[in-house]
Tab-separated table of C-alpha atoms in Angstrom:
chain	number	residue	atom	x	y	z
E	197	MET	CA	141.928	70.001	75.017
E	198	SER	CA	138.489	71.519	75.569
E	199	ALA	CA	135.986	70.710	78.270
E	200	SER	CA	132.488	72.004	78.779
E	201	PHE	CA	131.359	72.812	82.310
E	202	THR	CA	127.966	73.919	83.514
E	203	SER	CA	128.857	74.796	87.088
E	204	GLY	CA	131.104	77.497	88.468
E	205	TRP	CA	131.377	79.784	85.404
E	206	LEU	CA	132.019	82.823	87.526
E	207	ASP	CA	133.533	82.524	90.957
E	208	ALA	CA	131.523	85.590	91.893
E	209	CYS	CA	128.542	83.229	91.854
E	210	LEU	CA	130.086	81.279	94.722
E	211	PRO	CA	127.773	81.863	97.707
E	212	GLN	CA	130.647	82.139	100.187
E	213	ALA	CA	132.356	84.847	98.136
E	214	ARG	CA	129.118	86.790	97.612
E	215	ALA	CA	128.439	86.749	101.360
E	216	GLY	CA	131.972	87.972	102.048
E	217	ALA	CA	132.571	84.947	104.263
E	218	GLY	CA	134.738	82.850	101.980
E	219	PHE	CA	137.470	82.714	99.410
E	220	ASP	CA	136.750	84.139	95.978
E	221	ARG	CA	139.075	83.772	93.013
E	222	THR	CA	141.261	86.660	94.107
E	223	ALA	CA	142.286	84.755	97.241
E	224	PHE	CA	144.152	82.268	95.029
E	225	THR	CA	147.615	82.905	93.583
E	226	ILE	CA	147.843	82.095	89.883
E	227	ASP	CA	151.170	81.097	88.334
E	228	TRP	CA	150.491	81.343	84.611
E	229	ASP	CA	153.914	80.031	83.567
E	230	LYS	CA	153.743	76.883	85.707
E	231	ARG	CA	150.014	76.518	84.964
E	232	GLN	CA	149.212	76.183	88.654
E	233	ALA	CA	147.107	77.906	91.272
E	234	THR	CA	147.848	78.075	94.979
E	235	CYS	CA	145.033	78.218	97.520
E	236	PRO	CA	145.083	80.564	100.544
E	237	ARG	CA	146.384	77.696	102.722
E	238	GLY	CA	149.312	76.989	100.362
E	239	ASP	CA	148.092	73.885	98.499
E	240	THR	CA	148.613	73.784	94.725
E	241	SER	CA	146.166	72.781	92.029
E	242	THR	CA	146.432	69.426	90.292
E	243	TRP	CA	144.535	70.110	87.062
E	244	TRP	CA	144.721	72.999	84.569
E	245	SER	CA	142.857	72.769	81.312
E	246	PRO	CA	141.670	75.120	78.573
E	247	ALA	CA	137.909	74.878	78.202
E	248	THR	CA	134.900	76.421	76.540
E	249	LEU	CA	132.246	77.691	78.911
E	250	ARG	CA	129.036	78.906	77.315
E	251	GLY	CA	130.888	79.589	74.082
E	252	THR	CA	133.712	81.538	75.730
E	253	LYS	CA	137.316	80.413	76.081
E	254	ALA	CA	138.311	79.799	79.686
E	255	ILE	CA	140.767	77.939	81.879
E	256	ILE	CA	139.495	75.442	84.440
E	257	ILE	CA	141.668	74.825	87.478
E	258	LYS	CA	140.911	72.025	89.923
E	259	PHE	CA	142.281	71.148	93.326
E	260	ASP	CA	142.597	67.522	94.423
E	261	LYS	CA	139.662	66.323	96.504
E	262	GLU	CA	142.058	64.477	98.843
E	263	THR	CA	143.756	67.788	99.592
E	264	CYS	CA	140.518	69.737	100.036
E	265	ARG	CA	138.532	67.172	102.034
E	266	PRO	CA	140.470	67.472	105.347
E	267	CYS	CA	141.007	71.250	104.995
E	268	PRO	CA	139.740	73.151	108.064
E	269	VAL	CA	138.483	76.078	105.940
E	270	ARG	CA	136.739	73.920	103.326
E	271	ALA	CA	133.315	75.433	104.091
E	272	GLN	CA	134.666	78.883	103.186
E	273	CYS	CA	136.041	77.580	99.903
E	274	THR	CA	133.516	75.191	98.337
E	275	ARG	CA	130.053	73.723	98.833
E	276	SER	CA	131.060	70.438	97.224
E	277	LYS	CA	130.764	67.509	99.629
E	278	THR	CA	132.977	65.162	97.635
E	279	GLY	CA	135.155	67.157	95.230
E	280	GLY	CA	137.812	69.821	95.584
E	281	ARG	CA	137.682	73.500	94.700
E	282	THR	CA	137.364	74.495	91.048
E	283	LEU	CA	138.344	77.873	89.603
E	284	SER	CA	137.293	79.306	86.256
E	285	LEU	CA	139.542	81.917	84.649
E	286	GLN	CA	139.555	83.823	81.408
E	287	PRO	CA	142.609	83.460	79.143
E	288	ARG	CA	145.663	85.143	80.659
E	289	GLU	CA	145.591	88.487	78.814
E	290	LEU	CA	141.879	89.003	79.412
E	291	GLN	CA	142.067	87.870	83.044
E	292	GLU	CA	144.891	90.303	83.806
E	293	VAL	CA	142.922	93.175	82.254
E	294	LEU	CA	139.816	92.201	84.253
E	295	ASP	CA	141.804	91.985	87.491
E	296	HIS	CA	143.288	95.425	86.874
E	297	ALA	CA	139.857	96.914	86.101
E	298	ARG	CA	138.322	95.383	89.237
E	299	LEU	CA	141.170	96.759	91.320
E	300	GLN	CA	140.463	100.258	89.984
E	301	GLN	CA	136.768	99.957	90.886
E	302	GLY	CA	137.636	100.269	94.569
E	303	ASP	CA	138.947	103.796	94.015
E	304	GLU	CA	136.699	106.721	95.037
E	305	GLN	CA	137.652	108.679	91.898
E	306	TRP	CA	136.499	105.769	89.707
E	307	ARG	CA	133.178	105.582	91.583
E	308	ALA	CA	132.558	109.293	91.061
E	309	LYS	CA	133.255	108.914	87.341
E	310	TYR	CA	130.987	105.864	87.149
E	311	GLY	CA	128.220	107.788	88.921
E	312	THR	CA	128.221	110.228	86.020
E	313	ARG	CA	127.962	107.344	83.586
E	314	ALA	CA	125.047	105.870	85.534
E	315	GLY	CA	123.196	109.185	85.223
E	316	ILE	CA	123.772	109.263	81.492
E	317	GLU	CA	122.600	105.664	81.132
E	318	GLY	CA	119.459	106.576	83.086
E	319	THR	CA	118.770	109.403	80.661
E	320	ILE	CA	119.260	107.126	77.654
E	321	HIS	CA	116.960	104.522	79.213
E	322	GLN	CA	114.291	107.160	79.784
E	323	ALA	CA	114.626	108.382	76.198
E	324	VAL	CA	114.182	104.868	74.851
E	325	ALA	CA	111.322	103.973	77.216
E	326	VAL	CA	109.349	107.212	76.839
E	327	THR	CA	109.961	108.264	73.248
E	328	GLY	CA	111.004	105.015	71.553
E	329	MET	CA	114.237	106.499	70.206
E	330	ARG	CA	115.726	103.156	69.172
E	331	ARG	CA	113.928	103.412	65.843
E	332	ALA	CA	113.196	106.510	63.824
E	333	ARG	CA	109.582	106.875	62.760
E	334	TYR	CA	110.513	108.805	59.638
E	335	LEU	CA	112.849	108.387	56.691
E	336	GLY	CA	115.435	111.000	55.892
E	337	LEU	CA	118.058	112.788	57.923
E	338	GLN	CA	116.109	116.026	58.403
E	339	LYS	CA	112.943	114.317	59.634
E	340	THR	CA	114.914	112.012	61.933
E	341	HIS	CA	116.801	114.997	63.358
E	342	LEU	CA	113.516	116.808	63.991
E	343	GLU	CA	112.145	113.722	65.756
E	344	HIS	CA	115.201	113.627	68.017
E	345	VAL	CA	114.833	117.324	68.834
E	346	PHE	CA	111.164	116.831	69.759
E	347	SER	CA	112.102	113.802	71.884
E	348	ALA	CA	114.737	115.830	73.720
E	349	VAL	CA	112.236	118.626	74.358
E	350	ALA	CA	109.709	116.093	75.660
E	351	LEU	CA	112.299	114.586	78.021
E	352	ASN	CA	113.264	118.023	79.305
E	353	LEU	CA	109.600	118.862	79.976
E	354	ILE	CA	109.083	115.554	81.797
E	355	ARG	CA	112.170	116.195	83.936
E	356	LEU	CA	111.182	119.804	84.678
E	357	ASP	CA	107.682	118.707	85.704
E	358	ALA	CA	109.136	116.044	88.000
E	359	TRP	CA	111.569	118.537	89.537
E	360	TRP	CA	108.928	121.260	90.057
E	361	ASN	CA	106.495	118.798	91.668
E	362	GLY	CA	109.118	116.957	93.734
E	363	HIS	CA	108.546	113.574	92.083
E	364	PRO	CA	111.428	111.176	91.417
E	365	LEU	CA	112.132	110.565	87.728
E	366	ASP	CA	111.809	106.824	88.072
E	367	ARG	CA	110.971	104.540	90.908
E	368	THR	CA	113.783	102.496	92.389
E	369	ARG	CA	113.598	98.791	91.681
E	370	VAL	CA	112.588	96.678	94.667
E	371	SER	CA	113.443	92.983	94.548
E	372	HIS	CA	110.756	90.313	95.007
E	373	LEU	CA	112.277	89.350	98.352
E	374	ALA	CA	112.239	92.951	99.593
E	375	ARG	CA	108.602	93.330	98.503
E	376	LEU	CA	107.723	90.151	100.384
E	377	ASP	CA	109.497	91.492	103.461
E	378	LEU	CA	107.621	94.791	103.190
E	379	SER	CA	104.266	93.042	102.816
E	380	LEU	CA	104.955	90.853	105.858
E	381	ALA	CA	105.957	93.883	107.939
E	382	ALA	CA	102.674	95.667	107.148
């Protein structure tokens, strides 16, 4: 059976979970063999169905509204006024891999390794934005290689100039809300 849902694709989008004041998907215990989920208060789900969400296979888990309605921590779990909590999961194998990867992201060693990757991605972004390296301007391996060498030299000169003059390589992105806050403070 396949269902198509437009709401709740990622539980990370749940406002309570984003604010750190509610229950995200990790607060629920998933029993894959029984095809049931258990909420933090011990109630079990009543509906488990394979679905397709935005073209991706998923599993939709629902809790009975009669169980959720009188729950004292309902506001931390769902914004729905009439229905119960709904969870969206990836298929079992993928979900277990994702859970393991997210668990590793809390490790300081992982963050240090990711910081290196972020620096490399910044360099690639600068190369694409400044020199247009996504497409070669010339045909032939030798000419393309020469273009890449010139692009690398140009990037090194830009970075040296920024370092010598004390300028940051790129400005940090400021959200619209932060800009509004800054303009109101001035």
